[in-house]
PDB file of C-alpha atoms in Angstrom:
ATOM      1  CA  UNK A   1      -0.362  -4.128  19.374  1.00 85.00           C
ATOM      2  CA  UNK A   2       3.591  -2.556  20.241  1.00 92.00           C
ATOM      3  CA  UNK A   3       4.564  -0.692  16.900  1.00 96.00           C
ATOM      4  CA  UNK A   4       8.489  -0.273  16.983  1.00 95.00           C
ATOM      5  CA  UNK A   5       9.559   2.677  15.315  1.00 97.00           C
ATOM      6  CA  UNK A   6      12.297   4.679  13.709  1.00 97.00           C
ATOM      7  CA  UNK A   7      12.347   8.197  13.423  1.00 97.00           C
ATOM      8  CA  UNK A   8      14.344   9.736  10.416  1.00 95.00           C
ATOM      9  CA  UNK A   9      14.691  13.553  10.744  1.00 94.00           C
ATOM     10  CA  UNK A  10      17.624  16.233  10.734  1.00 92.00           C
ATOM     11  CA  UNK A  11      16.058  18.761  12.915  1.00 93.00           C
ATOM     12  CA  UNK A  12      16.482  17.788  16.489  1.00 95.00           C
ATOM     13  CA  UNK A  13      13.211  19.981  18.108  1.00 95.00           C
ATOM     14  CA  UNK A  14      11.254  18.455  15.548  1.00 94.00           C
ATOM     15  CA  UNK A  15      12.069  14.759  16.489  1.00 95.00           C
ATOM     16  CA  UNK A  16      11.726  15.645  20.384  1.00 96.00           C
ATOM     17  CA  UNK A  17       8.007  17.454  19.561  1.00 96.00           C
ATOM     18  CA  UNK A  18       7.118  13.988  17.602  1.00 97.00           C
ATOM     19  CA  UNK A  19       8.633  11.701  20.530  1.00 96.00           C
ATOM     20  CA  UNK A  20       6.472  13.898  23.005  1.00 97.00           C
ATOM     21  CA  UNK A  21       3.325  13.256  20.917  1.00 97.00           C
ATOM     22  CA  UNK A  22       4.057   9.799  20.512  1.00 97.00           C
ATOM     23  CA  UNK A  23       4.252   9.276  23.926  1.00 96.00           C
ATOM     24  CA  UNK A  24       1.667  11.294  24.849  1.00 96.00           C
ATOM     25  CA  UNK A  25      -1.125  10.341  22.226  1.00 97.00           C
ATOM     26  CA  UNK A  26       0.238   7.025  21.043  1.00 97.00           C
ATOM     27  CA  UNK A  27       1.002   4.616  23.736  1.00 95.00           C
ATOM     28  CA  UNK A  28       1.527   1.321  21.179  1.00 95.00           C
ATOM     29  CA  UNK A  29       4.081   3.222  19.596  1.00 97.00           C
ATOM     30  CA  UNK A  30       7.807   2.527  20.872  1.00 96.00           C
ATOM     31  CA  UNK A  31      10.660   4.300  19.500  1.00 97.00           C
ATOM     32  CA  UNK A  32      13.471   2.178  19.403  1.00 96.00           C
ATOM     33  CA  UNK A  33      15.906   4.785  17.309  1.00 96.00           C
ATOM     34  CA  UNK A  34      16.771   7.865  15.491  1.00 96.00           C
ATOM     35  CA  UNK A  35      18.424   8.860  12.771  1.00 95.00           C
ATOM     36  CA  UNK A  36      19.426  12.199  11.119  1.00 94.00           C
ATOM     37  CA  UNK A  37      20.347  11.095   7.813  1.00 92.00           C
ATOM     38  CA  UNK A  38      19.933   8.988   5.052  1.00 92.00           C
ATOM     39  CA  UNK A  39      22.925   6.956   6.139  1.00 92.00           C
ATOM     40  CA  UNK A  40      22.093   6.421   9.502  1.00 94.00           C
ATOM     41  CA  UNK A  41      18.409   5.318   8.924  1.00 93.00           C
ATOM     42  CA  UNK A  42      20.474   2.684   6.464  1.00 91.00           C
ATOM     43  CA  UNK A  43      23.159   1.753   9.219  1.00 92.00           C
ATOM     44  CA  UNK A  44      19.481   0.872  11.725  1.00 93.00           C
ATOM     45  CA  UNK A  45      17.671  -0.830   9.351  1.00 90.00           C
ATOM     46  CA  UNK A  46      20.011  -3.366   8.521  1.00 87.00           C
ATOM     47  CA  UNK A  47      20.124  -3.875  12.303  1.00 88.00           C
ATOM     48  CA  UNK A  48      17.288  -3.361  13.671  1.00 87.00           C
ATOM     49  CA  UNK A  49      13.573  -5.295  12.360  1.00 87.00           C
ATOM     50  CA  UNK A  50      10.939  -2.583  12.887  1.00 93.00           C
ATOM     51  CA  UNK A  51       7.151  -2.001  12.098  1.00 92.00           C
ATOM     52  CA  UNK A  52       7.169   1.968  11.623  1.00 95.00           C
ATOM     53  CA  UNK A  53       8.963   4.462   9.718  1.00 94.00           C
ATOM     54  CA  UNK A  54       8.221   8.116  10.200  1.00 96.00           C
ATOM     55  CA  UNK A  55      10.527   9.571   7.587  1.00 92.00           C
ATOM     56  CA  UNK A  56      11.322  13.184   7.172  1.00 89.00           C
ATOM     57  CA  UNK A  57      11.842  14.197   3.208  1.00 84.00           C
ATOM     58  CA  UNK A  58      14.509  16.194   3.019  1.00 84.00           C
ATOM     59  CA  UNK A  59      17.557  15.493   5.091  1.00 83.00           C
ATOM     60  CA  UNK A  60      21.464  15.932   4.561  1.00 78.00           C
ATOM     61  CA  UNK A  61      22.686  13.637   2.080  1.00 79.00           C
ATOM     62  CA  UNK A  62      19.734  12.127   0.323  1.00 83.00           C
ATOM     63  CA  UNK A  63      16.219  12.489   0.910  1.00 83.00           C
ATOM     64  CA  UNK A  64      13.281  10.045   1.663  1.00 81.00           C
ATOM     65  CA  UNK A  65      13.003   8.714  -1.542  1.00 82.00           C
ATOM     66  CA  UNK A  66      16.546   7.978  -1.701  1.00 85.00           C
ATOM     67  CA  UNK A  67      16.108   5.993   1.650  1.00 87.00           C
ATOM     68  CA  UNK A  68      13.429   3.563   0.132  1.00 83.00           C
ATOM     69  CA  UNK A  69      15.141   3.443  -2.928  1.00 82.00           C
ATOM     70  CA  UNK A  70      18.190   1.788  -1.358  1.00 86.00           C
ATOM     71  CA  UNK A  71      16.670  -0.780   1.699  1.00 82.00           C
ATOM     72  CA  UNK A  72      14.743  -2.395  -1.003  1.00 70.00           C
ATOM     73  CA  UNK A  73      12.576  -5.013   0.319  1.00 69.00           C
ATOM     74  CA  UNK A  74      11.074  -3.614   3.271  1.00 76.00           C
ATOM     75  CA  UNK A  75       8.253  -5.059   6.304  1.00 77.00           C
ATOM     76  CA  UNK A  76       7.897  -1.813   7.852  1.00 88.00           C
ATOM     77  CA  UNK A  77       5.331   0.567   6.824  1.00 90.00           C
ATOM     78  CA  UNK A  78       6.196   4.439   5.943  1.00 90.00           C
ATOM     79  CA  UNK A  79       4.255   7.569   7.550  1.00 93.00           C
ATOM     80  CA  UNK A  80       6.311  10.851   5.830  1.00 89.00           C
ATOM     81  CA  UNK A  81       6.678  13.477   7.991  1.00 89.00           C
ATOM     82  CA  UNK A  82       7.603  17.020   6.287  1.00 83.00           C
ATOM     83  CA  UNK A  83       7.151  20.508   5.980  1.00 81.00           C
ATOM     84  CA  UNK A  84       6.467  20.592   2.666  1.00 72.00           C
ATOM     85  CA  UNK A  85       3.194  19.181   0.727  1.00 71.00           C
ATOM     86  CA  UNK A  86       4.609  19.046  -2.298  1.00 69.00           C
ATOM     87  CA  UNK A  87       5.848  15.885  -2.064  1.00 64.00           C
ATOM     88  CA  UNK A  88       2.216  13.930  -1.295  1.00 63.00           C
ATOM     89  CA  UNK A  89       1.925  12.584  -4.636  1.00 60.00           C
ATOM     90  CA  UNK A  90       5.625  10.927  -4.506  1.00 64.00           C
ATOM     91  CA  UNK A  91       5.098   9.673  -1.217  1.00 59.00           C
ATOM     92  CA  UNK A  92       2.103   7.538  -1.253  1.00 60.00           C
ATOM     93  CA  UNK A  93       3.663   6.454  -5.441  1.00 56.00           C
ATOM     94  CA  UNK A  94       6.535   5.311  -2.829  1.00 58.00           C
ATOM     95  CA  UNK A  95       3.905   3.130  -0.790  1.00 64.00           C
ATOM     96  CA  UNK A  96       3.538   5.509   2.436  1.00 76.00           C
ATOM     97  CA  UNK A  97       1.053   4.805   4.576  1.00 80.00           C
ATOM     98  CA  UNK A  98       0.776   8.317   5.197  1.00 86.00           C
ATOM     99  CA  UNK A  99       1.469  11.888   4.609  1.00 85.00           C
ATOM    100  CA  UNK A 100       1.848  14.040   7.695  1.00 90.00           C
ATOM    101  CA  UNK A 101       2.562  17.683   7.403  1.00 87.00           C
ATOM    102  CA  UNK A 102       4.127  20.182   9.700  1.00 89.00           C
ATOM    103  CA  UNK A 103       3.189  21.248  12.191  1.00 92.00           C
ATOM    104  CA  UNK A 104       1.928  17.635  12.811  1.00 94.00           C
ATOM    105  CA  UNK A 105      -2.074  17.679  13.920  1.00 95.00           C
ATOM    106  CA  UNK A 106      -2.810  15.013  16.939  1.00 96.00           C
ATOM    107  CA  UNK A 107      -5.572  13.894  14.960  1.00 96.00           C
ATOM    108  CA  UNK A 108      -3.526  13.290  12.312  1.00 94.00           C
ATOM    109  CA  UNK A 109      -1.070  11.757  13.627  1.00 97.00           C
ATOM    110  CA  UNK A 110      -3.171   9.473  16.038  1.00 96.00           C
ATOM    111  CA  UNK A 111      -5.314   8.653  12.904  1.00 95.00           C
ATOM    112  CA  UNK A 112      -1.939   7.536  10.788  1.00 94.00           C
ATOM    113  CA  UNK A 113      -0.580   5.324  13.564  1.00 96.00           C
ATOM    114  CA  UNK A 114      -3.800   3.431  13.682  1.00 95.00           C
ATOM    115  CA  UNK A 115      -3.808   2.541  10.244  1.00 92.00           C
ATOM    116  CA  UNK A 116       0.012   1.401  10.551  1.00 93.00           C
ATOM    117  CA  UNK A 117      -1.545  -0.922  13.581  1.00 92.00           C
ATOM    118  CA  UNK A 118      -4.479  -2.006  11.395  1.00 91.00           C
ATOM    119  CA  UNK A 119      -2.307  -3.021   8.476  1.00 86.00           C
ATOM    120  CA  UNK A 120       0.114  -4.478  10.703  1.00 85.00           C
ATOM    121  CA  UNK A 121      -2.786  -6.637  13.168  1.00 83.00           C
ATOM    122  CA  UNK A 122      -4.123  -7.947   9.395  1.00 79.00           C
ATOM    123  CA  UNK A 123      -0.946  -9.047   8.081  1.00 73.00           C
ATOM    124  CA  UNK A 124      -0.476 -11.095  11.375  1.00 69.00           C
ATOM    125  CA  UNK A 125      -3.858 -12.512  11.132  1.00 63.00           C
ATOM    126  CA  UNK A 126      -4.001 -13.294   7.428  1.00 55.00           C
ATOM    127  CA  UNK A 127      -2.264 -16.898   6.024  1.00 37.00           C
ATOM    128  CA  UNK A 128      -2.621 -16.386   1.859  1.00 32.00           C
ATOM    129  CA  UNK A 129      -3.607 -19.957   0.740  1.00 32.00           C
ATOM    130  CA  UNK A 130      -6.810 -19.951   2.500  1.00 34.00           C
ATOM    131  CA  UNK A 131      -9.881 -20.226   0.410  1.00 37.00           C
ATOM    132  CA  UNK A 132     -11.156 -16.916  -0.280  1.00 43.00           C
ATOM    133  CA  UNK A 133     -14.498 -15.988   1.192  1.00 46.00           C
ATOM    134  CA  UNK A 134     -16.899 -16.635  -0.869  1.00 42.00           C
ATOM    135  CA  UNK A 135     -18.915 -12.990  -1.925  1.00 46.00           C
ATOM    136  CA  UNK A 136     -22.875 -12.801  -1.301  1.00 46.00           C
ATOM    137  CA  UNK A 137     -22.469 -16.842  -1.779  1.00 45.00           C
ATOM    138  CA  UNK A 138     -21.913 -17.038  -5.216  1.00 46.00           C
ATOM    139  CA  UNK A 139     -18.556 -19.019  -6.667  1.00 44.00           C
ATOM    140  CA  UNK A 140     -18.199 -16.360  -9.298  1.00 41.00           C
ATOM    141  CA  UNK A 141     -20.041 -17.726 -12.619  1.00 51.00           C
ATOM    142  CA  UNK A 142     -21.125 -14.854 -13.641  1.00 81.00           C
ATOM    143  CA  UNK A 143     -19.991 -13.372 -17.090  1.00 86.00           C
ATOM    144  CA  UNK A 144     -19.073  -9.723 -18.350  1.00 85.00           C
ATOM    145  CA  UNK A 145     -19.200  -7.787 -21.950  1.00 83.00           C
ATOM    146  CA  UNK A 146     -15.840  -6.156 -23.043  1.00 82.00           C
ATOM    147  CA  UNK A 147     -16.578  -3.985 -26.263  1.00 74.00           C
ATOM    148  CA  UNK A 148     -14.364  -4.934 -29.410  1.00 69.00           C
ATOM    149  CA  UNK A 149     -14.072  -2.832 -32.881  1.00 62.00           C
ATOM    150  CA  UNK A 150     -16.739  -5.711 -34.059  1.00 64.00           C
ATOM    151  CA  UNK A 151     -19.104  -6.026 -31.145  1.00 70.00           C
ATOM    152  CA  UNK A 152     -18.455  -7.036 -27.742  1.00 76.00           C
ATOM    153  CA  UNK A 153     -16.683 -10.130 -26.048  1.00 84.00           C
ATOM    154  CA  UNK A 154     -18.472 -12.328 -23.234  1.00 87.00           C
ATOM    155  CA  UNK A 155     -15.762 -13.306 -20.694  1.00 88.00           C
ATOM    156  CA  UNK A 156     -16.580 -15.307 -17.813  1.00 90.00           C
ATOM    157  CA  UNK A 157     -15.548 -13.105 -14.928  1.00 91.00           C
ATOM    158  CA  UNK A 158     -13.480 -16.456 -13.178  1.00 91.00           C
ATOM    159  CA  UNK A 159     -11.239 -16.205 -16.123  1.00 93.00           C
ATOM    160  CA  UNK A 160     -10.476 -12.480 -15.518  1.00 94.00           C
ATOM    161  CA  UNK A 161      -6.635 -12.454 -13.132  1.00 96.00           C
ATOM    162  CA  UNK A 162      -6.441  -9.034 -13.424  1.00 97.00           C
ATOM    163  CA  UNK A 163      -7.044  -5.458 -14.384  1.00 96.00           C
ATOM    164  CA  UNK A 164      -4.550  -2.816 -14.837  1.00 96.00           C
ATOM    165  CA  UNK A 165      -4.995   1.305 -15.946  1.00 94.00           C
ATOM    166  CA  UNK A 166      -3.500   2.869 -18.623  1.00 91.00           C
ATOM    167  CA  UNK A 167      -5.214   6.637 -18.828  1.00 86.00           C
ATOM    168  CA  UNK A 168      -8.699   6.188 -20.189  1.00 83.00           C
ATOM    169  CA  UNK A 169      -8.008   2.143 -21.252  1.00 88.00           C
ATOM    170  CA  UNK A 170      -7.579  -1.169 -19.098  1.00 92.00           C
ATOM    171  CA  UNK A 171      -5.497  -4.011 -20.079  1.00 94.00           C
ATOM    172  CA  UNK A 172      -7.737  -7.240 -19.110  1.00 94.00           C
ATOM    173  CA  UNK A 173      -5.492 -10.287 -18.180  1.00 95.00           C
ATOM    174  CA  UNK A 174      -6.479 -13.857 -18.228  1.00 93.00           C
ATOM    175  CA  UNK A 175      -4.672 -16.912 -17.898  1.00 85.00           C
ATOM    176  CA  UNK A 176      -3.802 -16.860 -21.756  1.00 86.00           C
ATOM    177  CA  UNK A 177      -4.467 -13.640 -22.952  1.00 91.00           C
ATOM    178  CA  UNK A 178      -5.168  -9.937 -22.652  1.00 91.00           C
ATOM    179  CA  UNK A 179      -7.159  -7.226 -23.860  1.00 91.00           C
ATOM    180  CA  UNK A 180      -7.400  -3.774 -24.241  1.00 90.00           C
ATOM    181  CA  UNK A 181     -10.715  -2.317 -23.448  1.00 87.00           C
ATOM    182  CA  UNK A 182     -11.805   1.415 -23.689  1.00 80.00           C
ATOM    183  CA  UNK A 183     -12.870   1.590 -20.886  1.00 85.00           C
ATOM    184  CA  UNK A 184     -11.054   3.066 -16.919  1.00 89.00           C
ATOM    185  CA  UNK A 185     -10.453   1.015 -14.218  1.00 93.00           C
ATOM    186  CA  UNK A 186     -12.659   2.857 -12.383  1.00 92.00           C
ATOM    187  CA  UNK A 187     -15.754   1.778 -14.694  1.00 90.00           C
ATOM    188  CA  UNK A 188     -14.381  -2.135 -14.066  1.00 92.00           C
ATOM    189  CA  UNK A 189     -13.972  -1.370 -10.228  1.00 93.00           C
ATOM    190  CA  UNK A 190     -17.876  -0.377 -10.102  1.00 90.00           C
ATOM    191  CA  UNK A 191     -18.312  -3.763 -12.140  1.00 88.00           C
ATOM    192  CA  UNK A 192     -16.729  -5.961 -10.325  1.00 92.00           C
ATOM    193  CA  UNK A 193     -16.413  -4.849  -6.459  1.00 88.00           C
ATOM    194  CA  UNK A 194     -19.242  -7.123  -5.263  1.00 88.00           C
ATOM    195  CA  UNK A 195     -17.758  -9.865  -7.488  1.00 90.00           C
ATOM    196  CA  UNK A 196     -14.739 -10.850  -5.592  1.00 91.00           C
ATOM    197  CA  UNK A 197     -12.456  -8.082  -6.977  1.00 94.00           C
ATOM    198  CA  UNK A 198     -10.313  -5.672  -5.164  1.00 95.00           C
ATOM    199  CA  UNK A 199      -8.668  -2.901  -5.709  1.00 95.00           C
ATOM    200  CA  UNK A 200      -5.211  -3.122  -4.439  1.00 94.00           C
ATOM    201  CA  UNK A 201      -3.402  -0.201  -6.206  1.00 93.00           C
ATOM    202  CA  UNK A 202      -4.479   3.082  -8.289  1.00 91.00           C
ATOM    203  CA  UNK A 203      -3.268   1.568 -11.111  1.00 94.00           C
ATOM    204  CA  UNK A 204      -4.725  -2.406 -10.208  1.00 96.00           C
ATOM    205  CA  UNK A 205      -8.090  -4.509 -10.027  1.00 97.00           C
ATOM    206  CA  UNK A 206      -7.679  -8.212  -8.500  1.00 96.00           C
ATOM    207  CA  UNK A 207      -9.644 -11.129  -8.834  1.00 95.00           C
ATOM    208  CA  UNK A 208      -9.040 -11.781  -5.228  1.00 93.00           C
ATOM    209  CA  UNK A 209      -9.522 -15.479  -5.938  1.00 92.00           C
ATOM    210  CA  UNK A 210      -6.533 -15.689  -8.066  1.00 94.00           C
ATOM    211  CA  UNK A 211      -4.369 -14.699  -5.398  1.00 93.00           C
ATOM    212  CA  UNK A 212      -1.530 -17.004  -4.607  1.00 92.00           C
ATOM    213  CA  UNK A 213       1.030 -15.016  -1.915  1.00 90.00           C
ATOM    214  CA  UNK A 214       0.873 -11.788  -0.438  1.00 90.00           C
ATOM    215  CA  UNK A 215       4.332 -10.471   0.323  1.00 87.00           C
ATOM    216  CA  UNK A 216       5.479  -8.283   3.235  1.00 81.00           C
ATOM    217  CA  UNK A 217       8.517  -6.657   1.020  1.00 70.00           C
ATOM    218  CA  UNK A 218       8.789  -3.539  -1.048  1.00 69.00           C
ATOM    219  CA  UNK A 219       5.734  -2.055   1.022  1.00 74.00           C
ATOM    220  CA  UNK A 220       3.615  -5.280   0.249  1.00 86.00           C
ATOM    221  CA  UNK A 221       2.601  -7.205  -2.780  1.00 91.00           C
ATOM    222  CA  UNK A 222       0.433  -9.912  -4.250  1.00 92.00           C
ATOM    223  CA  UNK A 223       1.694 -12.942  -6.243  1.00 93.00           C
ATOM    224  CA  UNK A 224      -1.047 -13.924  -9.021  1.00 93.00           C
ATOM    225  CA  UNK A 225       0.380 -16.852 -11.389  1.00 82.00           C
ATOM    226  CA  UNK A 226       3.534 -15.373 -12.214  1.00 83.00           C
ATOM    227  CA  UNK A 227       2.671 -11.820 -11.522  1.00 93.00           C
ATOM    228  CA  UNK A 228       3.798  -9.717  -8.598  1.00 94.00           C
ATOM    229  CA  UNK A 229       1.744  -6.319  -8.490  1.00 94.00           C
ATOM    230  CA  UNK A 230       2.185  -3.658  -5.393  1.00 92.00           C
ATOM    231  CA  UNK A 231      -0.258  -3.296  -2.870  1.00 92.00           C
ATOM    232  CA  UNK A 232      -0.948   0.545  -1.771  1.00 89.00           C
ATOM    233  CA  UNK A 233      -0.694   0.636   1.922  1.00 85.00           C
ATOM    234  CA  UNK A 234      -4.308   2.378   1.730  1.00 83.00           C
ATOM    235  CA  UNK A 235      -5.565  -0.755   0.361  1.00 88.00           C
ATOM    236  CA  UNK A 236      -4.068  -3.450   2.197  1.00 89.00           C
ATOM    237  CA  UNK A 237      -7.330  -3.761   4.893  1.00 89.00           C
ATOM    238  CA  UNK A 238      -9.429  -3.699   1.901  1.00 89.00           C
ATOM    239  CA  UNK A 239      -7.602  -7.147   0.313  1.00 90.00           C
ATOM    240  CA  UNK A 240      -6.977  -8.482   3.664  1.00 89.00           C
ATOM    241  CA  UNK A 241     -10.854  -8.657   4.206  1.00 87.00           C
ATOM    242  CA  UNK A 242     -10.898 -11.526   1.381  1.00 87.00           C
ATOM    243  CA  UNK A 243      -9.213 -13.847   3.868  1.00 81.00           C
ATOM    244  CA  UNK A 244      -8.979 -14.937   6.701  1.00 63.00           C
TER     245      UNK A 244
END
């Protein structure tokens, strides 16, 4: 698969070394443009319809963050490019696909753009409305226990939309309702993995089977009744494996 990309960077050396590599290590990648600033990276994306970003931090005018800030809804994915780590931890909160650092590794860089062409080769393949797969041939009857301050709840897990973190608690959402359990998403992630649940986000747990749309935009997102949560660019193969 061709990946068109854009590469966003002030330094001119460092563009030319990534070019070389590109060309040299990364034969589906095309780049169709460059751009030094903030501005410029604006001015190409309104005009040009890409699959790649690789997007330098800090730049004259702005920085990286500013960049996604202001194209909004996006169907490109992001790899960051920069000298300076400090920035990881924004980046992939940003939806990056990934986090390169200079000077750029082969490895590493051959190992980010073939995630980019996974995610992108999935998102061709998928068509949201499909019946999800069913997992280990069950249709999901099985039931959980939530503790309460007088016991503990049974909920059927087909009733459960979604789960979302906050610190050491999850809020449990169902069709009507919610609750707040004392419990991490990571203990509801070991739970309900084999049960037709993914993990789409650091912060979300899916019932895969409530899925209605999965949106390119903003990175990538999934519609469930009325709610639209992100989708981590890490965990897009992972919820594209539910359909097919």
């Amino acid at each position: 698969m061709e990946l068109k990309a854009i590469i966003v960077e002030d330094e001119q050396i460092s563009r030319e070394i990534l070019k070389n590599y590109l060309g040299k290590y990364c034969p589906d990648v095309t780049v169709v443009d460059e751009a030094t600033n903030v501005d410029e990276a604006l001015q190409l994306l309104r005009k040009i319809s890409v699959d790649l970003l690789f997007l330098d931090v800090e730049m004259p005018y702005g920085t990286a963050f500013d960049l996604l800030d202001q194209v909004g809804d996006r169907d490109f994915e992001t790899i960051f490019v920069t000298a300076y780590d400090q920035y990881a931890k924004d980046a992939l909160n940003r939806q990056a696909a990934y986090y390169l650092t200079k000077p750029i590794e082969i490895d590493e860089l051959i190992k980010a753009v073939d995630l980019v062409k996974s995610i992108k080769e999935r998102e061709e393949e998928v068509h949201i409305g499909l019946s999800v797969k069913e997992q280990n041939g069950s249709q999901l009857h099985d039931k959980i226990t939530i503790p309460t301050q007088e016991g503990f709840e049974v909920i059927p897990i087909k009733d459960i939309i979604y789960c979302s973190a906050d610190d050491n608690y999850t809020h449990v959402f169902l069709a009507h309702s919610q609750k707040l359990v004392s419990k991490t998403l990571k203990h509801f992630d070991e739970m309900l993995s084999e049960k037709g649940f993914c993990r789409i986000h650091k912060s979300h747990l899916i019932n895969a089977s409530h899925v209605t749309a999965y949106k390119k935009g903003k990175g990538g997102s999934v519609m469930l009744s009325d709610v639209e949560l992100p989708v981590s660019p890490s965990r897009k193969l992972e919820l594209f494996k539910f359909f097919s």
